[in-house]
Short mmCIF file of C-alpha atoms and ligand atoms in Angstrom, two decimals:
data_model
loop_
_atom_site.label_atom_id
_atom_site.label_comp_id
_atom_site.label_asym_id
_atom_site.label_seq_id
_atom_site.Cartn_x
_atom_site.Cartn_y
_atom_site.Cartn_z
CA MET A 1 -174.91 33.70 6.79
CA SER A 2 -174.54 36.17 8.75
CA PHE A 3 -175.33 36.58 12.34
CA VAL A 4 -177.73 39.65 13.12
CA LEU A 5 -179.03 41.74 16.18
CA PRO A 6 -181.64 40.60 17.24
CA ASN A 7 -184.97 43.16 18.05
CA LEU A 8 -185.64 43.99 21.53
CA PRO A 9 -188.89 42.36 22.35
CA TYR A 10 -189.98 45.36 24.12
CA ALA A 11 -189.07 49.39 23.97
CA PHE A 12 -185.49 50.82 25.35
CA ASP A 13 -187.98 52.24 28.85
CA ALA A 14 -189.76 49.32 29.05
CA LEU A 15 -187.60 48.19 32.11
CA GLU A 16 -188.01 51.06 34.25
CA PRO A 17 -187.13 51.89 36.92
CA HIS A 18 -185.23 48.70 37.63
CA VAL A 19 -183.16 48.82 34.42
CA ASP A 20 -182.98 52.49 32.63
CA ALA A 21 -184.09 53.22 29.21
CA ARG A 22 -180.17 54.65 28.01
CA THR A 23 -178.54 51.67 29.71
CA MET A 24 -180.91 49.50 27.55
CA GLU A 25 -180.66 51.54 24.64
CA ILE A 26 -176.97 51.76 24.80
CA HIS A 27 -176.27 48.35 25.52
CA HIS A 28 -178.64 46.68 23.02
CA GLY A 29 -177.46 48.90 19.84
CA LYS A 30 -173.99 50.03 20.82
CA HIS A 31 -172.21 46.96 22.95
CA HIS A 32 -174.39 43.40 21.70
CA ALA A 33 -174.02 45.45 18.04
CA ALA A 34 -170.54 45.24 18.50
CA TYR A 35 -170.80 41.65 19.20
CA VAL A 36 -172.49 40.86 16.29
CA ASN A 37 -170.10 42.69 13.82
CA ASN A 38 -167.03 41.08 14.90
CA LEU A 39 -168.25 37.86 15.47
CA ASN A 40 -169.72 38.30 11.74
CA ALA A 41 -165.88 39.70 10.72
CA ALA A 42 -164.04 37.05 13.29
CA VAL A 43 -165.78 33.73 11.08
CA GLN A 44 -166.19 35.22 7.22
CA GLY A 45 -164.21 33.28 4.94
CA THR A 46 -163.14 30.99 7.56
CA ASP A 47 -164.59 27.32 8.13
CA LEU A 48 -166.25 28.26 10.97
CA GLU A 49 -168.76 30.53 8.46
CA GLY A 50 -172.08 28.68 9.04
CA LYS A 51 -171.78 26.77 11.91
CA SER A 52 -174.32 27.56 14.99
CA LEU A 53 -172.95 29.15 18.07
CA GLU A 54 -173.45 25.70 19.88
CA ASP A 55 -171.18 24.03 17.76
CA LEU A 56 -168.54 26.34 18.12
CA PHE A 57 -168.93 26.67 21.81
CA ALA A 58 -168.72 23.11 22.35
CA GLY A 59 -165.01 23.45 21.13
CA VAL A 60 -164.73 26.88 21.80
CA SER A 61 -160.92 26.26 23.89
CA LYS A 62 -159.72 25.64 20.30
CA LEU A 63 -160.80 28.64 18.84
CA SER A 64 -159.58 32.41 18.53
CA PRO A 65 -160.46 34.74 21.36
CA ALA A 66 -162.53 37.02 18.79
CA VAL A 67 -164.54 33.98 18.21
CA ARG A 68 -164.95 33.00 22.19
CA ASN A 69 -165.55 36.80 22.96
CA ASN A 70 -167.89 38.28 20.49
CA GLY A 71 -169.57 34.59 19.67
CA GLY A 72 -170.26 34.36 23.56
CA GLY A 73 -171.36 38.02 23.76
CA HIS A 74 -173.85 37.15 20.96
CA TRP A 75 -175.21 34.29 22.28
CA ASN A 76 -175.43 35.88 25.61
CA HIS A 77 -177.08 38.77 25.21
CA SER A 78 -179.61 37.24 22.73
CA MET A 79 -180.76 35.30 25.25
CA PHE A 80 -181.02 38.04 28.24
CA TRP A 81 -183.11 40.14 26.31
CA GLU A 82 -185.37 37.04 26.00
CA ILE A 83 -185.98 36.68 29.76
CA MET A 84 -187.03 40.05 31.21
CA SER A 85 -189.92 41.49 30.57
CA PRO A 86 -191.75 44.66 31.40
CA ASN A 87 -194.82 42.27 33.08
CA GLY A 88 -191.76 40.20 34.69
CA GLY A 89 -190.44 39.67 38.04
CA GLY A 90 -193.29 37.16 40.78
CA MET A 91 -192.70 33.29 41.39
CA PRO A 92 -192.12 30.84 38.82
CA SER A 93 -194.71 27.95 38.54
CA GLY A 94 -194.76 24.80 37.00
CA ASP A 95 -192.61 22.29 36.26
CA LEU A 96 -189.74 25.46 36.86
CA ALA A 97 -191.18 26.02 40.22
CA ALA A 98 -191.04 22.47 40.92
CA ALA A 99 -187.04 21.62 39.79
CA ILE A 100 -186.12 24.92 41.64
CA ASP A 101 -187.70 23.52 44.99
CA ARG A 102 -186.20 19.98 44.02
CA ASP A 103 -182.57 21.12 43.26
CA PHE A 104 -182.48 24.62 45.54
CA GLY A 105 -185.11 23.64 48.57
CA SER A 106 -186.46 26.99 47.44
CA LEU A 107 -187.48 29.86 45.59
CA ASP A 108 -184.96 31.55 48.15
CA ASN A 109 -182.47 29.51 48.56
CA LEU A 110 -182.02 29.73 44.62
CA LYS A 111 -182.24 33.49 45.11
CA GLN A 112 -179.47 34.00 47.38
CA GLN A 113 -177.34 31.24 45.49
CA PHE A 114 -177.19 33.08 42.46
CA ASN A 115 -176.63 36.87 44.14
CA ALA A 116 -173.93 35.25 45.56
CA ALA A 117 -172.64 34.34 41.72
CA ALA A 118 -173.31 37.32 41.00
CA ALA A 119 -171.50 39.75 43.15
CA THR A 120 -168.57 37.74 43.86
CA ARG A 121 -167.92 37.43 39.73
CA PHE A 122 -164.67 39.86 39.93
CA GLY A 123 -164.73 42.25 37.16
CA SER A 124 -166.79 41.44 34.33
CA GLY A 125 -169.04 37.77 34.17
CA TRP A 126 -172.51 36.18 33.81
CA ALA A 127 -173.96 34.74 36.66
CA TRP A 128 -176.31 31.98 35.33
CA LEU A 129 -179.23 28.98 36.12
CA SER A 130 -178.28 26.33 34.29
CA VAL A 131 -179.48 22.82 33.45
CA GLY A 132 -176.50 19.88 33.82
CA GLY A 133 -175.95 16.89 32.31
CA ASP A 134 -177.20 15.17 35.13
CA GLY A 135 -180.61 16.71 34.98
CA LYS A 136 -180.64 19.10 37.66
CA LEU A 137 -180.37 22.76 38.00
CA PHE A 138 -177.30 24.70 39.17
CA VAL A 139 -175.57 28.37 39.58
CA SER A 140 -172.32 29.06 38.74
CA SER A 141 -170.72 32.18 37.15
CA THR A 142 -168.28 32.83 34.35
CA PRO A 143 -165.73 35.52 33.24
CA ASN A 144 -166.08 38.01 30.39
CA GLN A 145 -168.79 36.59 27.60
CA ASP A 146 -168.01 33.21 28.90
CA ASN A 147 -171.33 30.71 29.41
CA PRO A 148 -171.52 27.53 30.36
CA LEU A 149 -172.12 25.95 27.03
CA MET A 150 -168.24 26.53 26.40
CA ASP A 151 -165.81 23.72 26.97
CA VAL A 152 -163.78 26.18 28.93
CA ALA A 153 -166.46 26.29 31.40
CA GLU A 154 -165.72 25.28 34.90
CA LYS A 155 -168.85 23.51 34.93
CA GLN A 156 -170.88 22.82 31.61
CA GLY A 157 -175.01 22.71 31.33
CA ARG A 158 -177.35 24.25 29.07
CA PRO A 159 -178.22 27.55 30.40
CA ILE A 160 -181.58 28.78 31.61
CA MET A 161 -181.11 32.28 33.23
CA GLY A 162 -178.43 34.39 32.69
CA LEU A 163 -177.71 38.30 34.66
CA ASP A 164 -174.84 40.37 33.01
CA VAL A 165 -172.90 41.71 35.54
CA TRP A 166 -170.45 44.03 32.80
CA GLU A 167 -170.38 47.43 34.84
CA HIS A 168 -171.93 48.20 31.23
CA ALA A 169 -175.64 46.69 32.58
CA TYR A 170 -176.16 48.64 35.09
CA TYR A 171 -173.36 51.47 36.22
CA LEU A 172 -175.19 54.65 34.31
CA HIS A 173 -177.84 53.59 37.20
CA TYR A 174 -176.07 51.81 40.33
CA GLN A 175 -172.65 53.25 39.80
CA ASN A 176 -170.94 50.72 41.88
CA ARG A 177 -173.96 49.18 43.82
CA ARG A 178 -174.00 45.74 41.65
CA PRO A 179 -175.69 44.16 44.12
CA ASP A 180 -178.66 47.10 44.48
CA TYR A 181 -179.04 46.21 40.14
CA VAL A 182 -178.77 42.41 40.79
CA ALA A 183 -181.82 42.81 43.51
CA ALA A 184 -183.39 44.99 41.57
CA TRP A 185 -183.17 42.72 38.36
CA TRP A 186 -185.68 40.06 39.73
CA ASN A 187 -188.65 42.62 39.11
CA VAL A 188 -188.25 42.29 35.57
CA ILE A 189 -187.05 38.19 34.97
CA ASN A 190 -189.50 36.96 32.63
CA TRP A 191 -190.24 33.33 34.62
CA ASP A 192 -192.25 32.36 31.71
CA ALA A 193 -189.40 32.73 29.49
CA VAL A 194 -187.38 30.45 31.65
CA ALA A 195 -189.57 27.80 31.72
CA GLN A 196 -189.50 27.48 27.89
CA ARG A 197 -185.69 27.38 27.87
CA MET A 198 -185.87 24.75 30.31
CA LYS A 199 -188.26 22.60 28.39
MN1 LIG B 201 -173.67 43.18 28.46
#
């Protein structure tokens, strides 16, 4: 069984003007596709074949850089497409809103922490909102294609929202202005999808 590139749940231009169509096309069709192909090549014919990414991540410190980087790349991007929407933005509701208020005090505080995590991640990586082992939400960032499911993560947890801050995610439209990309991204966040992931 091989890993498969998932279809985007919307058109390339659906997230305009916040995320431009050309970036989406290259990001999904070239970058994500490459992670899937390289991941399949890395596990094919090994005893890792058929294992879930979550299982691989739990012991990723013992695996090859190819599995770590491309497995992370596949998982992270599959999540990323799902938590964005042309009808995104606004405020979370229900249990998610309550959990954010409980663990951050307010949505503004969460955004502030998350934006800081995204802005200060040196080089390429991701900013995350995750559920920790204690059931509480926390913000973190990881380098490259790592994520909080990996045993190498500084703080481990179950990610419910992640933002790609690799230059390939924003450079065509925002060039060096990563904070502008991060600020605009809140207009496409799919809070319902994030709430589903928290359940
Ligand atoms: Mn990416």
